[in-house]
Coordinates of C-alpha atoms and ligand atoms in Angstrom, one line a residue:
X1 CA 92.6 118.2 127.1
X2 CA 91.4 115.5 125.0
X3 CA 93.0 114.3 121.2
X4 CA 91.0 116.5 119.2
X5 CA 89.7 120.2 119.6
X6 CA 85.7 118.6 119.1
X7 CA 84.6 122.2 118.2
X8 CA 87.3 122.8 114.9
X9 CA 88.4 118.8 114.8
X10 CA 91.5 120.3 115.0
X11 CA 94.1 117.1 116.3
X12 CA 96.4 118.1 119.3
X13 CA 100.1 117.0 119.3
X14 CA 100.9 114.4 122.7
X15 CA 104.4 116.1 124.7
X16 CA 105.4 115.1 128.3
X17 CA 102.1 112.8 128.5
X18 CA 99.9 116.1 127.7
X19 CA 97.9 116.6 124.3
X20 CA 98.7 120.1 123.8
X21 CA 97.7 122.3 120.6
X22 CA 100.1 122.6 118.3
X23 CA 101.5 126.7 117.8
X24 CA 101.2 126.2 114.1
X25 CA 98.0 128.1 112.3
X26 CA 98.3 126.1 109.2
X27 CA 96.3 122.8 109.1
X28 CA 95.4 119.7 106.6
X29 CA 92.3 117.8 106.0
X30 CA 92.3 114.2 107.0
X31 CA 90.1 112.9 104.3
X32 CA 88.1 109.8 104.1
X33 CA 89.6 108.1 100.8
X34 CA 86.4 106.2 100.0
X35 CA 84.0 109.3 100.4
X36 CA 85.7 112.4 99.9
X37 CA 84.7 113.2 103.7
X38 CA 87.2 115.0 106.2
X39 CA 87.4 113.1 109.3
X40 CA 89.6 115.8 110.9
X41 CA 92.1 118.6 110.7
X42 CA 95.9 117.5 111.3
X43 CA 98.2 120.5 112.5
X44 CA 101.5 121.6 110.3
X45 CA 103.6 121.5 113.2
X46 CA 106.3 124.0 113.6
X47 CA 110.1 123.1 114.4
X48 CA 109.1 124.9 117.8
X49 CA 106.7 122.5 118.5
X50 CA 109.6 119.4 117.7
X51 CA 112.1 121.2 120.0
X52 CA 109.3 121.0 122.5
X53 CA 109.0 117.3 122.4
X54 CA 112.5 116.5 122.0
X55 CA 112.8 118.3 125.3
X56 CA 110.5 116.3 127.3
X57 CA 111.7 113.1 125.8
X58 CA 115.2 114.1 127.1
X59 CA 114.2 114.6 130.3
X60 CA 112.2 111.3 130.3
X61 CA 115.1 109.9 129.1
X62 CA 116.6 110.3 132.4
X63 CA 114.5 108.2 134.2
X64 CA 113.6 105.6 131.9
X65 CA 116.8 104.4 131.1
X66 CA 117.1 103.4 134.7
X67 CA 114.1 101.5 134.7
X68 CA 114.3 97.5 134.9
X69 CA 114.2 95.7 131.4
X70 CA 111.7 93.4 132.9
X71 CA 109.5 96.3 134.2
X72 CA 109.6 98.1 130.5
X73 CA 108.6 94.9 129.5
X74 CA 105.6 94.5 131.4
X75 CA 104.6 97.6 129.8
X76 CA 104.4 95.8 126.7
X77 CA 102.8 93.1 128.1
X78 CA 99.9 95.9 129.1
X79 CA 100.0 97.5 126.0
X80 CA 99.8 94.2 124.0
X81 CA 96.9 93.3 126.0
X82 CA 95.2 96.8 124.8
X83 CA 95.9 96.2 120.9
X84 CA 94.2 92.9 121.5
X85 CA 91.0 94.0 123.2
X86 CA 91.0 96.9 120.6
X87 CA 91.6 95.1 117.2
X88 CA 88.6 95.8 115.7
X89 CA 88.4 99.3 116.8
X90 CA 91.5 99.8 115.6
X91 CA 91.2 98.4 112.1
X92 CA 88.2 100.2 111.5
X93 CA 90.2 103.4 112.1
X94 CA 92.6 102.2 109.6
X95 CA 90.0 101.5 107.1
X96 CA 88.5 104.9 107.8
X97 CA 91.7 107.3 107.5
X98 CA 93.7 104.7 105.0
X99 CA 90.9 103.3 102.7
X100 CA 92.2 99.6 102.8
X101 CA 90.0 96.6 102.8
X102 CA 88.6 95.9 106.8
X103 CA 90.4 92.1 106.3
X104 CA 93.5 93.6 104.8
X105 CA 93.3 96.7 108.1
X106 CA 92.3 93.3 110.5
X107 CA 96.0 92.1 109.3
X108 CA 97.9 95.0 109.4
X109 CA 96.5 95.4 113.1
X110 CA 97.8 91.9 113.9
X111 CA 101.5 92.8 112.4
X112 CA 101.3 96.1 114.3
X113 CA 100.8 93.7 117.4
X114 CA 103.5 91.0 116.9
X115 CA 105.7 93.7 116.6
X116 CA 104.3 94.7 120.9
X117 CA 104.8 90.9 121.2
X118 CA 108.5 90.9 120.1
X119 CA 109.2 94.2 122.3
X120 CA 108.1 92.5 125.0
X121 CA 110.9 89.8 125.1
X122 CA 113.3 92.3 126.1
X123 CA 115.1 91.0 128.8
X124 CA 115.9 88.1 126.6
X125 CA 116.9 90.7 123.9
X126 CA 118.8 92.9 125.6
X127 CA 121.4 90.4 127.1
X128 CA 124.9 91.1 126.5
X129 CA 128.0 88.7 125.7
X130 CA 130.7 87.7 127.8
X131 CA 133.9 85.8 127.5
X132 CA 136.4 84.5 130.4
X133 CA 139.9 84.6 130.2
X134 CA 140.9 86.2 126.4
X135 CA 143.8 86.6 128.0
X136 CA 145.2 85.4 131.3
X137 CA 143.1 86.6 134.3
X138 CA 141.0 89.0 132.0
X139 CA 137.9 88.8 131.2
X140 CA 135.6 90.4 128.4
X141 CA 131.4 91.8 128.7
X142 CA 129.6 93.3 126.6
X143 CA 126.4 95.5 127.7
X144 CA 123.5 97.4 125.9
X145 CA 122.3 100.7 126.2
X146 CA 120.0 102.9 124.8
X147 CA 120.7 105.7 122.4
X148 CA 118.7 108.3 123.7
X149 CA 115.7 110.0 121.7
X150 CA 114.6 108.4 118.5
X151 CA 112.6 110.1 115.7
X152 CA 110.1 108.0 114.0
X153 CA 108.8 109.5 110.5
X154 CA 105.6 107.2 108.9
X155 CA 104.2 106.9 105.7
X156 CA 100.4 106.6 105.5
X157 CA 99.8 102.6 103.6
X158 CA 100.4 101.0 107.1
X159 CA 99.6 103.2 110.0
X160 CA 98.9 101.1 112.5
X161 CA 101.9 98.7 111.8
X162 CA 104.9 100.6 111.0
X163 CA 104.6 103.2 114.3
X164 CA 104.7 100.0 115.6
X165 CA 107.7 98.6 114.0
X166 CA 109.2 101.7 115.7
X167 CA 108.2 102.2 119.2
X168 CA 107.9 99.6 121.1
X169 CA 111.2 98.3 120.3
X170 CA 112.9 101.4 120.9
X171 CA 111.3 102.0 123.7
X172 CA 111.8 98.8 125.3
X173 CA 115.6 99.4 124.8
X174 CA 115.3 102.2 127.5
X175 CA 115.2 105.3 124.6
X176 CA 112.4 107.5 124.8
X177 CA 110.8 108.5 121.0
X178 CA 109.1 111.6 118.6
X179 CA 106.6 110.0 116.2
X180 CA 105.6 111.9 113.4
X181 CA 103.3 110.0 111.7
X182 CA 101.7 110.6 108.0
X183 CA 99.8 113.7 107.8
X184 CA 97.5 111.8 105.8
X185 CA 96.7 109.2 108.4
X186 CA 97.3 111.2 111.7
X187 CA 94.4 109.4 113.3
X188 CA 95.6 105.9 113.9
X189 CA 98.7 107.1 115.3
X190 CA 96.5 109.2 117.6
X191 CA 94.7 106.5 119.2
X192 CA 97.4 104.0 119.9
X193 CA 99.4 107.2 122.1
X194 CA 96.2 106.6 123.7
X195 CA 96.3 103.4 124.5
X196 CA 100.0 103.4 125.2
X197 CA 99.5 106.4 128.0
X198 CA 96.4 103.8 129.3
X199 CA 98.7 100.7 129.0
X200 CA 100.9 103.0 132.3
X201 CA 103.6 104.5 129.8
X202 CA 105.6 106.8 131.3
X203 CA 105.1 111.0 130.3
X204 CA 107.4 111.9 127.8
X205 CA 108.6 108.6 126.8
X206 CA 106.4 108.4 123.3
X207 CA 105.4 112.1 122.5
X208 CA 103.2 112.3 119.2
X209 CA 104.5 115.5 117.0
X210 CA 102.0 115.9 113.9
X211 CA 103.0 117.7 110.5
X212 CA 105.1 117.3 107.6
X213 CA 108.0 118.4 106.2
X214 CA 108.7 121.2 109.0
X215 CA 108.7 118.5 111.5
X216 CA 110.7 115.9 109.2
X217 CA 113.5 118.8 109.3
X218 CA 113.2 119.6 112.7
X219 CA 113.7 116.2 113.8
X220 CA 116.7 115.4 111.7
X221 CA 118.3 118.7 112.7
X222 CA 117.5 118.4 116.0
X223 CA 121.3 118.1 118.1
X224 CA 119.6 116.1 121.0
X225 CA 117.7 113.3 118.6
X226 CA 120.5 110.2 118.3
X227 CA 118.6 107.6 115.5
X228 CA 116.4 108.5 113.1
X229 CA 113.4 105.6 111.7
X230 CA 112.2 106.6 108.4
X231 CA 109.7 104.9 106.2
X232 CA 108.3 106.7 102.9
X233 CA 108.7 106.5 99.3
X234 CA 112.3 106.8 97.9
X235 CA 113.5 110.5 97.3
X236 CA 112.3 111.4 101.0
X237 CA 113.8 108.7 102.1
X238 CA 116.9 109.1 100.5
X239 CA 117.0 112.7 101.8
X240 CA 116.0 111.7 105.3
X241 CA 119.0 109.2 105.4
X242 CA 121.9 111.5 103.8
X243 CA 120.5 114.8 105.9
X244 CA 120.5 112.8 109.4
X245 CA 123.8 110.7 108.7
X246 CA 125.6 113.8 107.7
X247 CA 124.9 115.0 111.7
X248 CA 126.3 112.0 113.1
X249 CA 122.9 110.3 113.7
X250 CA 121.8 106.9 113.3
X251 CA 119.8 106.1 110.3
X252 CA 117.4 103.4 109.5
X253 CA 115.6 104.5 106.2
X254 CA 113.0 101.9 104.5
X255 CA 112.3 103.7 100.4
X256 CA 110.2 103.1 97.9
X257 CA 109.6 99.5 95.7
X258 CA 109.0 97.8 92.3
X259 CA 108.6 94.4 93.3
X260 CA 108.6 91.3 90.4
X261 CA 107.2 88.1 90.6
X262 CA 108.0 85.2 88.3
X263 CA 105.5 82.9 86.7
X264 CA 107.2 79.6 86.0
X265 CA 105.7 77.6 83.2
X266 CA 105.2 74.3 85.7
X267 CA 103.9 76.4 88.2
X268 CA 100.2 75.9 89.4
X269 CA 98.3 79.1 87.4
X270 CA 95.4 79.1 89.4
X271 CA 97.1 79.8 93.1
X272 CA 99.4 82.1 91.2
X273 CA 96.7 84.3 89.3
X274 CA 95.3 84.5 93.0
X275 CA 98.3 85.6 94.6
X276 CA 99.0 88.0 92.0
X277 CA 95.6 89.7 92.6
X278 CA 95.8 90.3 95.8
X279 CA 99.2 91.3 95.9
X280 CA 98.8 93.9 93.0
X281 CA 95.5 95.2 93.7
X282 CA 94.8 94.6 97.4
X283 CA 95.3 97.6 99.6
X284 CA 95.3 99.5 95.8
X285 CA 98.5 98.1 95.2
X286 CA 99.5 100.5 98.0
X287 CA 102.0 98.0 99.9
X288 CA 105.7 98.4 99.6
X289 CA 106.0 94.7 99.4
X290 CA 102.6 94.8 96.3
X291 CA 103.3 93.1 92.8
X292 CA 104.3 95.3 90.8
X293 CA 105.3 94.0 88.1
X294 CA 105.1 90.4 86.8
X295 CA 107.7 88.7 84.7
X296 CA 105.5 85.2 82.6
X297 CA 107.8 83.1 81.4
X298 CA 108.0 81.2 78.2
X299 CA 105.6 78.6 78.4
X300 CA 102.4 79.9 80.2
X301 CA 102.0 83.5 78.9
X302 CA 98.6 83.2 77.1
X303 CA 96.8 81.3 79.6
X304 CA 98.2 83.0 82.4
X305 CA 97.2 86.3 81.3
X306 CA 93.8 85.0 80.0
X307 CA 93.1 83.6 83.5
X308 CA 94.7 87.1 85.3
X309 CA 92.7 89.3 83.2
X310 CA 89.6 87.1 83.9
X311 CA 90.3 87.2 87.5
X312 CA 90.7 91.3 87.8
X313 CA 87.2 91.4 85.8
X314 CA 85.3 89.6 88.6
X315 CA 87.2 92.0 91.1
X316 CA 84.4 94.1 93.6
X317 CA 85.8 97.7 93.9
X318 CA 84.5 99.8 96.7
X319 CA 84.5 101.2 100.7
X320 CA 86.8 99.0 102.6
X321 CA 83.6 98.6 105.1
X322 CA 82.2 96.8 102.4
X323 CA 82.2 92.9 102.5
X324 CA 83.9 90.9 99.1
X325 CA 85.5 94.4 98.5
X326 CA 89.6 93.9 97.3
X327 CA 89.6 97.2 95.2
X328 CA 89.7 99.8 97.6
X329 CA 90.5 103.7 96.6
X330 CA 94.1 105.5 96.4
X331 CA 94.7 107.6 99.3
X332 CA 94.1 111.0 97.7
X333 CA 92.9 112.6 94.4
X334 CA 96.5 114.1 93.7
X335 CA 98.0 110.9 94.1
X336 CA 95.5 108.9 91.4
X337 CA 96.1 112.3 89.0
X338 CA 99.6 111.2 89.1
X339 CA 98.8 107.5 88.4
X340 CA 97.0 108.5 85.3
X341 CA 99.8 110.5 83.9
X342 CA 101.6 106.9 84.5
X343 CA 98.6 104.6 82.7
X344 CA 99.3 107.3 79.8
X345 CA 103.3 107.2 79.5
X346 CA 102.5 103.6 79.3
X347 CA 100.1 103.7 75.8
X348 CA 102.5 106.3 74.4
X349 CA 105.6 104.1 75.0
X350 CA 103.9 101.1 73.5
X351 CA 102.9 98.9 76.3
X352 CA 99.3 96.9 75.5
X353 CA 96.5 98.3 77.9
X354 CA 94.7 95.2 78.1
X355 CA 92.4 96.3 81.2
X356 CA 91.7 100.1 81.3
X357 CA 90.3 100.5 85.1
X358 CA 90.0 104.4 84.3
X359 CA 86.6 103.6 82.5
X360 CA 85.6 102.3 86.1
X361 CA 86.5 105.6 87.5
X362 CA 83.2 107.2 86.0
X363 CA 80.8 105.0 88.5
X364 CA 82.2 106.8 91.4
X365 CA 81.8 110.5 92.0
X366 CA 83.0 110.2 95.7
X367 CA 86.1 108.4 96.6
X368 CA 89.7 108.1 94.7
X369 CA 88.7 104.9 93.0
X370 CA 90.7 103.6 89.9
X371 CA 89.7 100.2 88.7
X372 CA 92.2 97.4 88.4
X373 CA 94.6 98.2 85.0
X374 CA 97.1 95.7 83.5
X375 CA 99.4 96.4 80.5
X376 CA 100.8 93.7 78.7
X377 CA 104.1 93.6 76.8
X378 CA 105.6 96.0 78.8
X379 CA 109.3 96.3 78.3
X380 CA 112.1 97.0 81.1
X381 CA 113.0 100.5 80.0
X382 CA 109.1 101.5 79.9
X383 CA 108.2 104.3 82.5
X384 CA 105.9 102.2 83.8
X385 CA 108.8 99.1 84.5
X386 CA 110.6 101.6 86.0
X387 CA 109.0 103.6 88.5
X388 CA 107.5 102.7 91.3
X389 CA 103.5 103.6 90.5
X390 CA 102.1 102.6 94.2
X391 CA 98.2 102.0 92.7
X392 CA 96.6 99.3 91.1
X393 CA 98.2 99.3 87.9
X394 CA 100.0 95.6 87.2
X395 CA 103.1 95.6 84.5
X396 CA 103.4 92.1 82.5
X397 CA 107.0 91.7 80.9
X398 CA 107.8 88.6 79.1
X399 CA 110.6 86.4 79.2
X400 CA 112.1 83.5 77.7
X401 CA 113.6 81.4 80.4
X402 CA 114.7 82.1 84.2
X403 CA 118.0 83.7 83.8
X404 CA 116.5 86.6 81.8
X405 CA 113.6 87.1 84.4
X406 CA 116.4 87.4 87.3
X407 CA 118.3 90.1 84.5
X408 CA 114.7 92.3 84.5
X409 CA 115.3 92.0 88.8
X410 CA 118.7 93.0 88.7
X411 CA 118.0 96.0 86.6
X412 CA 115.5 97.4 88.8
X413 CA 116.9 99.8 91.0
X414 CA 114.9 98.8 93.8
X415 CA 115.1 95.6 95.4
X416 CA 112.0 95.2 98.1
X417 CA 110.9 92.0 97.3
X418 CA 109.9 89.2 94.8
X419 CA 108.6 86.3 94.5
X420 CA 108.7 82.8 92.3
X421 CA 105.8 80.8 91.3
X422 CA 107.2 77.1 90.9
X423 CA 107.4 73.5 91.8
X424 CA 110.8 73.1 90.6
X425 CA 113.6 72.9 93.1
X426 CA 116.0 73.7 90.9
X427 CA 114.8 76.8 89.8
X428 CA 113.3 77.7 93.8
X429 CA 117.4 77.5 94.5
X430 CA 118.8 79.8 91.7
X431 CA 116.0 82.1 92.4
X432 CA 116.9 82.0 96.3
X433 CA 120.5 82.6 95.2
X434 CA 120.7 84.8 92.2
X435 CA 117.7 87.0 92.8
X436 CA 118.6 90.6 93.4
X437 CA 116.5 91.9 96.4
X438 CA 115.8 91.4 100.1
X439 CA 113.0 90.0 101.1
X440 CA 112.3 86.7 98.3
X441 CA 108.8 84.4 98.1
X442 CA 108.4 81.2 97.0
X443 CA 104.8 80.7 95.9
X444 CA 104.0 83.5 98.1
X445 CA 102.3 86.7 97.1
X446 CA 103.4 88.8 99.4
X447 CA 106.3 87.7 101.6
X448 CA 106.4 90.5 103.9
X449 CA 108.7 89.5 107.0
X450 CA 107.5 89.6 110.4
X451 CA 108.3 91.2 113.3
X452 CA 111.4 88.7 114.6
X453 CA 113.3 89.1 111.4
X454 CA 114.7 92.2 109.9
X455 CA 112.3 94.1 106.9
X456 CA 115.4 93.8 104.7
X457 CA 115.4 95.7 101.7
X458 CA 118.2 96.1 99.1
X459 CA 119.6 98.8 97.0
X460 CA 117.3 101.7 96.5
X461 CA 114.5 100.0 98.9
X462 CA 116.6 100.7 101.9
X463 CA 119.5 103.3 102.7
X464 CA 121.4 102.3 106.4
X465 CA 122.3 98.9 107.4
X466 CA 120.2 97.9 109.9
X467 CA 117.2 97.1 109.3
X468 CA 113.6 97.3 111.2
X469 CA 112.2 94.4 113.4
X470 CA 114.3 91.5 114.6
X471 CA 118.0 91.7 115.9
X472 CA 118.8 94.0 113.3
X473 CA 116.2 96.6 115.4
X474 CA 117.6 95.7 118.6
X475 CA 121.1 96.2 116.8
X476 CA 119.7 99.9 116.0
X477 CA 118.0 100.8 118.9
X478 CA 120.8 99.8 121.5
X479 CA 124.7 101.3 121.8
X480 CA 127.4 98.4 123.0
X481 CA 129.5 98.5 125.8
X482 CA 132.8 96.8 126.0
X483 CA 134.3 96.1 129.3
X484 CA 137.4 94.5 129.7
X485 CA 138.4 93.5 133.5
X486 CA 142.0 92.5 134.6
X487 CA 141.6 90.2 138.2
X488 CA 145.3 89.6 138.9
X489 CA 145.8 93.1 140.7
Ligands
NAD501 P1 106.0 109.9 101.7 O1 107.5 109.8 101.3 O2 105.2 110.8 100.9 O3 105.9 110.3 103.2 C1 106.5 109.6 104.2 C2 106.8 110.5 105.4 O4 107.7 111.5 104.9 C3 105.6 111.3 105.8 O5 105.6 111.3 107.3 C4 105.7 112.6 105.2 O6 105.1 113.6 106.0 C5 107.2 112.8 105.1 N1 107.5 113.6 103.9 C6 106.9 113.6 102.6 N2 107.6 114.4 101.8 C7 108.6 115.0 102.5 C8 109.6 115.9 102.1 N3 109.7 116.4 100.9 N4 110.5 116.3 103.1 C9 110.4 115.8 104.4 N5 109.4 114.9 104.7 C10 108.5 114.5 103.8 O7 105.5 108.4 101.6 P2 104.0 107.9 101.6 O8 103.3 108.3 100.3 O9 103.3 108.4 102.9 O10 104.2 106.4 101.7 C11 104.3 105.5 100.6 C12 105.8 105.2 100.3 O11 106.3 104.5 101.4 C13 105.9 104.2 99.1 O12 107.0 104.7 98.4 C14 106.2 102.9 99.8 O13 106.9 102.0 99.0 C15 107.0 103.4 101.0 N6 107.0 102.3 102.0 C16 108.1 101.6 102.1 C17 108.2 100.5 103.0 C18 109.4 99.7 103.1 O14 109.4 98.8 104.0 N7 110.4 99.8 102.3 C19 107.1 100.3 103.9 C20 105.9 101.1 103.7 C21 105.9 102.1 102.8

């Protein structure tokens, strides 16, 4: 049986290396942002269908932990090798299913593929610790093991790269995995099981499960699923974290952002307005890591938001297929509805609409477009400061020096990222050490880690403590063993 039922486009789910059709009636269109057009049907999957490929991960559990780090590696190696030969394939899904810009999918392909890259070092990774004598005639090692099966639950602004900052790490660690990726963007996630299966993966060792919230609470309910990965916006995640940790499980759970950057009056305008545009409006402002909100202070603010406004005027919105295209559509109509009742709090709370891209709305029938929209004098209690509006909407607040910038960071709840636009070393150090989130840039518009350090978000942008990628994954996906050893028997 192949991915998809060709005669209803009706996706399959992948257990114990078979693409099997999911026992649930109920199904969702997988819609084409940019034209309105469905691409497929994803299956609701039922808790039955979970408990079916948590079993076969169990059992391929068995085996695979056995298996020689080096020889799990290799299937990385193989797998890696795929990606590569299938970049553009693969980004062109993304743009297809997700909407983004085909430069901005070409990237998120590449991070999806360090992420193989990193797996692959495995038997480097996985080396334990020992110590000698720590007391006379003992000695002290410590091994790693897997935990068992993982769940993996996706959001839909990255579906090629965050899968991937799941299973291949996991995987490598000897665990077998249940991906459940968005319902919204089922079809990337489709395609790399694919090429996993053709890269000599194992049966049962990554088993595709699709759906949405059935399968979310079947997989943190689930007795025989040890660690949970979780990446959506903040009251799931918040729920996926307290429901799985209150059953004993492991729980790595990446929430929702409002990240701030800082426009410092010696700092070069130019580069910054540049960064800021692409980090606010590229991918639709639909990246966890996106500008949200910028803080101009004292100093710059006229020019900066002459040139910024100029700059998001000569923005081309359109299909991500498109060349010279940055403003690409929201993922769905229900989610730009929502954005509108946001761009509306804002006027009735008294924040200046200086670029209304709602008017822009009326050239495109087809497609969730929403041109680029920036409010100025936006205060930190506003709605708008607040929340966390994941569209092309940019929030200008103004400050009068440094220190009350880093108070509008502190205040947010969440604490993704942010960035500083300076030359001044000075200020590049207080920012480093005062600013109140995980994941800081210095004259960098999106500083997005990659895939050999840990995505580490604070306060409400993260609930666990390890974090994805880097040693922190490793940290998550293995279990220590201790052995102590006494030779003077
Ligand atoms: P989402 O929360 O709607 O969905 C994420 C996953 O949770 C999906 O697989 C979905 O099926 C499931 N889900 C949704 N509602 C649920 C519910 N009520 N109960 C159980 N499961 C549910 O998120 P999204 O819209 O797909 O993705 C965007 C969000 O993800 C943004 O908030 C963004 O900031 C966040 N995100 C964060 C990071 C990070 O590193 N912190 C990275 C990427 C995306």
């Amino acid at each position: 049986m192949s991915v998809v039922n060709e005669d209803t486009k009706q996706l399959r789910n992948y257990v114990g290396g078979k693409w099997v059709a999911s026992t649930s009636n109920q199904f969702q269109d997988v819609i084409d942002p940019s034209t309105g057009k469905t691409l497929a049907k994803v299956p609701l999957s039922t808790k039955q269908d979970v408990d079916h490929a948590v079993k076969n991960a169990k059992e391929a559990f068995k085996a695979w932990k056995h298996v020689p780090a080096p020889k799990r590696a290799r299937l990385m190696f193989a797998f890696q090798q795929l990606l590569i030969e299938h970049h553009e394939e693969l980004a062109r899904l993304v743009v297809k299913e997700n909407g983004k810009a085909y430069k901005e999918a070409y990237g998120e392909v590449q991070r999806g593929i360090e992420c193989v890259e990193f797996a692959a070092g495995a038997p480097t990774l996985l080396m334990g610790e020992s110590l000698s004598n720590i007391a006379e005639e003992i000695d002290s090692e410590m091994y790693r093991y897997p935990v068992g099966v993982v769940g993996g639950i996706t959001p839909f602004n990255f579906p090629m790269m965050v899968p991937l900052w799941m299973f291949p790490l996991a995987i490598v660690c000897g665990n077998t995995f249940v991906l459940k990726p968005s319902e919204r963007t089922p079809l990337l996630a489709t395609r790399i099981a694919e090429l996993f299966t053709e890269a000599g993966a194992p049966s049962g060792v990554l088993n595709l499960v699709h759906g949405a919230h059935d399968v979310v609470n079947g997989l943190i309910d689930h007795a025989d699923i040890k660690a949970v990965s979780f990446v959506g916006s903040q009251p799931v995640a918040k729920y996926v974290y307290e429901q799985a940790a209150a059953q004993g499980k492991r729980v790595q759970a990446l929430s929702g952002a409002k990240n701030h950057h800082i426009v410092m009056p010696d700092c070069d305008i130019d580069k910054a307005v540049n960064h800021i545009i692409s980090s606010a409006f590229g991918s639709a402002g639909q990246r966890c890591m996106a500008c949200s909100a910028v803080v101009v202070v004292d100093g710059v603010k006229e020019q900066f938001v002459a040139k910024l406004k100029q700059k998001a005027d000569e923005l081309i919105m359109g299909s991500g297929l498109q060349d010279e295209v940055l403003l690409t559509p929201v993922i769905r109509k229900e989610h730009r509805d929502k954005v509108l009742g946001y761009i509306e709090a804002g006027v009735e709370e008294g924040a200046h609409l200086i670029r209304d891209g709602r008017k822009e709305m009326e050239d495109y029938s087809e497609g969730n477009f929403l041109g680029a929209t920036i409010f100025d004098h936006v205060t930190p209690t506003m709605t708008i400061a607040k929340e966390e509006l994941f569209a092309p909407v940019l929030s200008l607040l103004r400050a009068e020096n440094l220190d009350e910038a880093l108070e509008y960071i502190e205040k947010s709840r969440f604490g993704n990222g942010a960035t500083i636009y300076t030359k001044d070393a000075k200020a590049i150090r207080q920012f480093r050490e005062e600013a109140d989130a995980g994941m800081l840039g210095v004259n960098v518009g999106v500083p997005a880690t990659m895939a050999f350090f840990p995505f580490s978000g604070w306060k409400d942008s993260f609930y666990g403590d390890l974090h994805v990628n880097g040693k922190d994954g490793l940290n998550f996906y293995t279990r220590k063993k201790m052995i102590t050893s006494r030779f003077d028997f």
